[in-house]
Short mmCIF file of C-alpha atoms and ligand atoms in Angstrom, two decimals:
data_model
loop_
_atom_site.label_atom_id
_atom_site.label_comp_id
_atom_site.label_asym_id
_atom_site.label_seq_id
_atom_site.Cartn_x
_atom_site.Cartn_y
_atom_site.Cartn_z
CA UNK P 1 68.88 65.73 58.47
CA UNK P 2 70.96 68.41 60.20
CA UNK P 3 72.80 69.59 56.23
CA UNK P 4 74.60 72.73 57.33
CA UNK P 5 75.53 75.38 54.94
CA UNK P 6 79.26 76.65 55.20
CA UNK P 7 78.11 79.30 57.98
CA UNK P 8 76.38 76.79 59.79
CA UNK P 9 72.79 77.89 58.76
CA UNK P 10 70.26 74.80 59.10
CA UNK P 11 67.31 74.93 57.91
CA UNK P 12 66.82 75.69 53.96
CA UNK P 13 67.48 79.33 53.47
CA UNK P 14 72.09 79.97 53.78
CA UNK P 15 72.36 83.07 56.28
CA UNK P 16 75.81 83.56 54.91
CA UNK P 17 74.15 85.07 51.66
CA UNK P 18 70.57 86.27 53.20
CA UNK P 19 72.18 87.18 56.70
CA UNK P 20 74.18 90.54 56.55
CA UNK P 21 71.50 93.18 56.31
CA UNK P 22 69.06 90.75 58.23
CA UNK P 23 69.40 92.63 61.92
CA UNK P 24 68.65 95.81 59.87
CA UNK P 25 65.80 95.26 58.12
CA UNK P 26 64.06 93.36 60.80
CA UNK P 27 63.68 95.31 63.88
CA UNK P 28 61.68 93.44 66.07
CA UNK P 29 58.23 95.73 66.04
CA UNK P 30 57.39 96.89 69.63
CA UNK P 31 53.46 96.07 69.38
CA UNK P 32 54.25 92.88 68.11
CA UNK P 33 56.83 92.17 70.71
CA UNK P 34 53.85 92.88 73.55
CA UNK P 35 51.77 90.38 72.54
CA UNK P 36 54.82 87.78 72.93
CA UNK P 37 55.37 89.06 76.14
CA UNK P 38 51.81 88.51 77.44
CA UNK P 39 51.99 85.12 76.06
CA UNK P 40 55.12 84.08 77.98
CA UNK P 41 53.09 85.20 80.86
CA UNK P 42 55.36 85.23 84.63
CA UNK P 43 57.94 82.92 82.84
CA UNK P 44 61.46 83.95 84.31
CA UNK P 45 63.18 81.92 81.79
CA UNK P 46 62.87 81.79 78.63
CA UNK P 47 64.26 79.61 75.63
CA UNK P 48 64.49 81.33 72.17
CA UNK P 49 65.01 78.78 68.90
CA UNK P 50 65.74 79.98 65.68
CA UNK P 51 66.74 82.95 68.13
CA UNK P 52 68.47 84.61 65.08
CA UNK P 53 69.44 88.20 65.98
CA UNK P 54 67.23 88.56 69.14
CA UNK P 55 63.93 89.63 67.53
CA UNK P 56 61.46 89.70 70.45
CA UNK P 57 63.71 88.29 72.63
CA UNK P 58 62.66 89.57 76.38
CA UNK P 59 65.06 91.43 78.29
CA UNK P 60 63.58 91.68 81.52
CA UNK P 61 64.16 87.70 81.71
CA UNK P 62 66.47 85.09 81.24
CA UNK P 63 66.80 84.60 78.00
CA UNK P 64 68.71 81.15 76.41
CA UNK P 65 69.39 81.38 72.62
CA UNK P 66 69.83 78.40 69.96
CA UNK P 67 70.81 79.60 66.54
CA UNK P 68 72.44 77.64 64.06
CA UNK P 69 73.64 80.20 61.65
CA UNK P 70 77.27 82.00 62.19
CA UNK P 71 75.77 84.61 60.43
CA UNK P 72 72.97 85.37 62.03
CA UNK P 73 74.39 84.62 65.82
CA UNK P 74 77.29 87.35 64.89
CA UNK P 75 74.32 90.27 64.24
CA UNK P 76 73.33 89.49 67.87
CA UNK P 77 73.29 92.70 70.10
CA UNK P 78 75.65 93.30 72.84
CA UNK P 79 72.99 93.51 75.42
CA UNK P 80 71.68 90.12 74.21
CA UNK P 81 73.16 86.95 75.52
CA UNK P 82 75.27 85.10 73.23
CA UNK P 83 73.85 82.15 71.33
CA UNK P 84 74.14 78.11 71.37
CA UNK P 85 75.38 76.71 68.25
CA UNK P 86 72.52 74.11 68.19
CA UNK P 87 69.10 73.02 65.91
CA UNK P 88 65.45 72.88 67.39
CA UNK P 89 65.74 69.20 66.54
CA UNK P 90 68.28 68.48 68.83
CA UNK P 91 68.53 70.63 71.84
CA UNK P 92 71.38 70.33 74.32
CA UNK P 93 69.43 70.84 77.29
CA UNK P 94 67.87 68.61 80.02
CA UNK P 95 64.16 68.24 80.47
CA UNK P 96 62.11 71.17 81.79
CA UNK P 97 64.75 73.33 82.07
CA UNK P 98 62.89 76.49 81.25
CA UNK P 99 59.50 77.89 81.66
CA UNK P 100 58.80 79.58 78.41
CA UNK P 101 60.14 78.57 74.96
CA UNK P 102 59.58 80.93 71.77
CA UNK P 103 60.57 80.76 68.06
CA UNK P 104 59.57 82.97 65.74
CA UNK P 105 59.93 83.26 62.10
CA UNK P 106 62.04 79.76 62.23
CA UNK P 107 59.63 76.93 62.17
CA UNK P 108 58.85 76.95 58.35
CA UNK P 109 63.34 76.45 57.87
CA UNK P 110 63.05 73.68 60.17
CA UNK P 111 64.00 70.26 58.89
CA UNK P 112 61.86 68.13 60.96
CA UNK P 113 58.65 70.48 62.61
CA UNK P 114 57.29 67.85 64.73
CA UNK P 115 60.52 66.87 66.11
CA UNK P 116 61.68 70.70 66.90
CA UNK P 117 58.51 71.25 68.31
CA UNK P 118 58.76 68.12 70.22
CA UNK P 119 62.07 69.32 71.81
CA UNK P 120 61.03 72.24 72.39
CA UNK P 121 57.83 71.10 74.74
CA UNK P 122 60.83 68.09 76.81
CA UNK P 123 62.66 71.04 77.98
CA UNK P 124 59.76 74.12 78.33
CA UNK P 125 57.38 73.45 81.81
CA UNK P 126 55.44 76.34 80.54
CA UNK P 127 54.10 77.82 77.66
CA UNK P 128 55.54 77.32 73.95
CA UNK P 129 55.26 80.13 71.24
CA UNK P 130 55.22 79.86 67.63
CA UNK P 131 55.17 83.04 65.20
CA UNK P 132 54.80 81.96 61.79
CA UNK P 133 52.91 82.39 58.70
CA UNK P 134 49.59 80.72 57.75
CA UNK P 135 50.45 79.56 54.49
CA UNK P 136 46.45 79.43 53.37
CA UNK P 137 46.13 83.17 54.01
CA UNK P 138 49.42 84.50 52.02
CA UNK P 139 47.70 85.85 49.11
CA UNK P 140 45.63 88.47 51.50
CA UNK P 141 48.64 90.29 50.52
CA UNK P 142 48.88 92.47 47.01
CA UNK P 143 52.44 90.72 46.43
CA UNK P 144 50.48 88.05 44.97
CA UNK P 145 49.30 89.90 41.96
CA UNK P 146 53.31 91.09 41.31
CA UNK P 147 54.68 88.44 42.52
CA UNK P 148 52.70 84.90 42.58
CA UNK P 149 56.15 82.52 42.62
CA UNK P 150 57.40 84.30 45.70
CA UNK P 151 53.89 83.45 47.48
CA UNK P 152 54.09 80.27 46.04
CA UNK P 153 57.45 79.64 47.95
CA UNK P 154 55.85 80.87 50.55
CA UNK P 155 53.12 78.75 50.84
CA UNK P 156 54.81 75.27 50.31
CA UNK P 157 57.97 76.40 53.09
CA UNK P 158 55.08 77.37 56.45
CA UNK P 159 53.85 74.13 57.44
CA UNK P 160 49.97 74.48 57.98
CA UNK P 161 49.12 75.51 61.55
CA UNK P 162 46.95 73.17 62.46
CA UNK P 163 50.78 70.89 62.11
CA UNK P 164 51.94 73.08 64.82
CA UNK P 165 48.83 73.11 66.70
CA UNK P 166 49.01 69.40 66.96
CA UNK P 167 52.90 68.70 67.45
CA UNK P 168 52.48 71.71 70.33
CA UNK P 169 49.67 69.13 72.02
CA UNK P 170 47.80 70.74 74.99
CA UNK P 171 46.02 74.04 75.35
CA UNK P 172 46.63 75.52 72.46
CA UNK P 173 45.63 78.90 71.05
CA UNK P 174 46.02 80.62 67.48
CA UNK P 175 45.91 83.95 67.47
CA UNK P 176 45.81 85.99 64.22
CA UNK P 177 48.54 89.20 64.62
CA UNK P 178 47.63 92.63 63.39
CA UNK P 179 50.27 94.18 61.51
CA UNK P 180 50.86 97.65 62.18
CA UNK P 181 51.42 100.24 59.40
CA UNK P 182 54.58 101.26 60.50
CA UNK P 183 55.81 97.80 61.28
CA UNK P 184 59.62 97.92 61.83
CA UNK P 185 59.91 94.34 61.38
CA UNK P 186 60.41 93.85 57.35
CA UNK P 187 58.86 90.53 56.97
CA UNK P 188 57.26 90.50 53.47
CA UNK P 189 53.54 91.61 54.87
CA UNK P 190 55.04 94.39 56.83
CA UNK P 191 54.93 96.59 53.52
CA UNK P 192 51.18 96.55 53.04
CA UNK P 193 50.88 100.08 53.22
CA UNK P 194 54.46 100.79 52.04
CA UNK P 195 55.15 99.40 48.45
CA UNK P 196 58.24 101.82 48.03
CA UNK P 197 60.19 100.27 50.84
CA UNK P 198 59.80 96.66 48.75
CA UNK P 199 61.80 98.34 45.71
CA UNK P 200 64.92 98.11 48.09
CA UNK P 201 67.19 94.49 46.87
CA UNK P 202 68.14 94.56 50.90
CA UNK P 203 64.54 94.47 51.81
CA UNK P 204 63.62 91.77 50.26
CA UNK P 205 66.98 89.75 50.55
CA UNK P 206 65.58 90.32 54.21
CA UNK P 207 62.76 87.87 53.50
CA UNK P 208 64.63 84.40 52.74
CA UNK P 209 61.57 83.68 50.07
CA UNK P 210 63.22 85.65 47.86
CA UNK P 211 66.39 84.11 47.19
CA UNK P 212 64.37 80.81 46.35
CA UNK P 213 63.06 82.45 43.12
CA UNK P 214 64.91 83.41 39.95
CA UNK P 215 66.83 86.89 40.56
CA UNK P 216 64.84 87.56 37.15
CA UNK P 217 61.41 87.49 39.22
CA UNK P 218 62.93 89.97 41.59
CA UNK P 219 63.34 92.43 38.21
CA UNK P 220 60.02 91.67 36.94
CA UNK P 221 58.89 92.64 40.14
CA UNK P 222 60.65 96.32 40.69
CA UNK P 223 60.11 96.72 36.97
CA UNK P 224 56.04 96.33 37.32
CA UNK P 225 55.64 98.07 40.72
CA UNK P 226 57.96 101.06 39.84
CA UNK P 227 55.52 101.08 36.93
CA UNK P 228 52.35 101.01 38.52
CA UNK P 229 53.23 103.76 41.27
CA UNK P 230 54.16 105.95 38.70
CA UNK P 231 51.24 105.44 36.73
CA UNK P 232 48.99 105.29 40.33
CA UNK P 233 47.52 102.04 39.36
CA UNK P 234 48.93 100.62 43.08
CA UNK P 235 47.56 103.21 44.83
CA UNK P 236 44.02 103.37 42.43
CA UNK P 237 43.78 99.27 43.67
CA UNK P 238 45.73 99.30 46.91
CA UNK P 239 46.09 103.16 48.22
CA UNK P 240 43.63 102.56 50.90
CA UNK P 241 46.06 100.63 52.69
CA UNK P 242 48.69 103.20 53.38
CA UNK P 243 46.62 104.51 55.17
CA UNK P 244 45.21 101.44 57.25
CA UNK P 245 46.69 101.69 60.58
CA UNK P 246 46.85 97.44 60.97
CA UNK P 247 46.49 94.71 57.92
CA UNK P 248 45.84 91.39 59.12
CA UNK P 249 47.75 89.29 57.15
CA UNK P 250 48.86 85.56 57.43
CA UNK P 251 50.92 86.38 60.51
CA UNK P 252 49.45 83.87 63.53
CA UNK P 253 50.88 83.13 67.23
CA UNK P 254 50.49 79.80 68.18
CA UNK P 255 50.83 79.45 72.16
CA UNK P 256 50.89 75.93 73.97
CA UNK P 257 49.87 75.97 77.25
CA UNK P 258 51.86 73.07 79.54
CA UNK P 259 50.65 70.06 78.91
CA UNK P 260 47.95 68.09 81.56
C1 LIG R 301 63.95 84.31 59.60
S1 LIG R 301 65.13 83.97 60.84
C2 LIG R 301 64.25 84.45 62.31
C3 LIG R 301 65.14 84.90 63.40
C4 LIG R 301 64.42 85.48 64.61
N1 LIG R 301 63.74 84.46 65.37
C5 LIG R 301 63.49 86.59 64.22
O1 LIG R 301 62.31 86.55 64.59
O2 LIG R 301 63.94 87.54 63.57
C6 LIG R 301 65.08 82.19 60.96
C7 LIG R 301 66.16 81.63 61.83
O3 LIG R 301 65.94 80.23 62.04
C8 LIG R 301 67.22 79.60 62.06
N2 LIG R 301 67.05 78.15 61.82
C9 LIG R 301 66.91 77.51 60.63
N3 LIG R 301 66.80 76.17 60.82
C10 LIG R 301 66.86 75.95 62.15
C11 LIG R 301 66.78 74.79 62.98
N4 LIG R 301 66.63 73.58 62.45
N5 LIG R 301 66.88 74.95 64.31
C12 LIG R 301 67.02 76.18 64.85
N6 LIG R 301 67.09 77.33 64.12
C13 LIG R 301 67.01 77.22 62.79
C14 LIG R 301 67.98 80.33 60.98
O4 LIG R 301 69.38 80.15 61.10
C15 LIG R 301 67.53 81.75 61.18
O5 LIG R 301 68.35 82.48 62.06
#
């Protein structure tokens, strides 16, 4: 259950190819970083799975990282603390040992969902957040007319929320997450209103879909944008949007109160 790739990397996207531009490419955005930090409400300490490189890691708390991935654990910043070698699945800690839990952009490279999740609520008293995609709403973005088979990866790696809704158990809410314009957190969505940034390999290399599809679907891609902006077909269908200041995407929070 737990395969590893060689740099440790769990789930089913291999860090040690995707990982070394990852840190740069997704800054954690500072408006979606406020509504995580309302979420984890007065929670002093925090556990972060999936932690990666720190995105929206708190750092006016006490923050405990599990990351799997060499990679991704050596793109840590120095004024984050370091983090566990471990998986969601099995975490090394005792039972309610923290009062917040978070993992964001992890759950859909999890091997077992209900399991991580499970973990996760043993050793969280308090709340439990989940940022992920909602794989029903992926083709709200125009990368499904260029490029369908990424979306389609997409789509069969997030496990449907309602999964997470139910594995999280009590109180739970689902909020959708407006995407801002200038979103300095490069998950695919993030470009709405930016096309020209998705022409960059690293960018997308940045978003682990990509390296499920054929590199010639990543050509086909840059080939038929490139075309289109030139032309101003993009901007005839889409322009509007570079100029919308949020998109509201597939992105959701799922928070789960403590349970009783
Ligand atoms: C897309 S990155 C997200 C990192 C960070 N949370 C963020 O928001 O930028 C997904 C992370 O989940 C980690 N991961 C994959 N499978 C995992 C598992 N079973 N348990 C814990 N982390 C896992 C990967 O190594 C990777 O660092």
């Amino acid at each position: 259950m737990d395969a590893r790739h060689a740099d440790g990397s769990a789930g089913d996207a291999n860090y040690s190819v995707i990982g070394s531009g990852y840190a740069h490419y997704r800054q954690p955005d500072p408006q979606i970083a406020a509504l995580v930090n309302d979420l984890l409400g007065d929670a002093q300490t925090v556990l972060n799975v999936g932690a990666g490189a720190g995105s929206y890691e708190p750092t006016d708390r006490a923050v405990t990282a599990v990351e799997p991935s060499a990679s991704m654990r050596a793109q840590r910043p120095a004024h984050l603390a370091a983090a566990i070698d471990a998986v969601a699945e099995r975490l090394p800690f005792a039972d309610d040992s923290f009062d917040a839990g978070m993992a964001t952009f992890t759950v859909h490279q999890w091997s077992d969902l209900r399991r991580g999740l499970a973990e996760m609520r043993r050793v969280t008293r308090g709340p439990v957040l989940v940022m992920t995609c909602d794989p029903d709403e992926l083709d709200r973005f125009w990368l499904a007319h260029y490029a369908p088979e990424v979306i389609a990866v997409e789509a069969r790696r997030y496990p449907p929320i309602a999964a997470i809704e139910r594995a999280l158990g009590a109180n739970v809410q689902t909020l959708a997450v407006p995407i801002p314009l200038r979103c300095t957190d490069g998950f695919g969505e993030a470009y709405y209103g930016r096309p020209e940034a998705l022409l960059d390999p690293g960018a997308r290399l940045a978003n682990s879909a990509w390296s499920f599809v054929d590199p010639a679907i990543g050509e086909r891609f840059v080939a038929a944008l490139g075309r289109d902006l030139a032309s101003g077909d993009w901007d005839r269908r889409y322009g509007h949007l570079r100029v919308q200041p949020y998109f509201e995407g597939s992105l959701r929070l799922i928070a789960g109160g403590p349970p009783g």
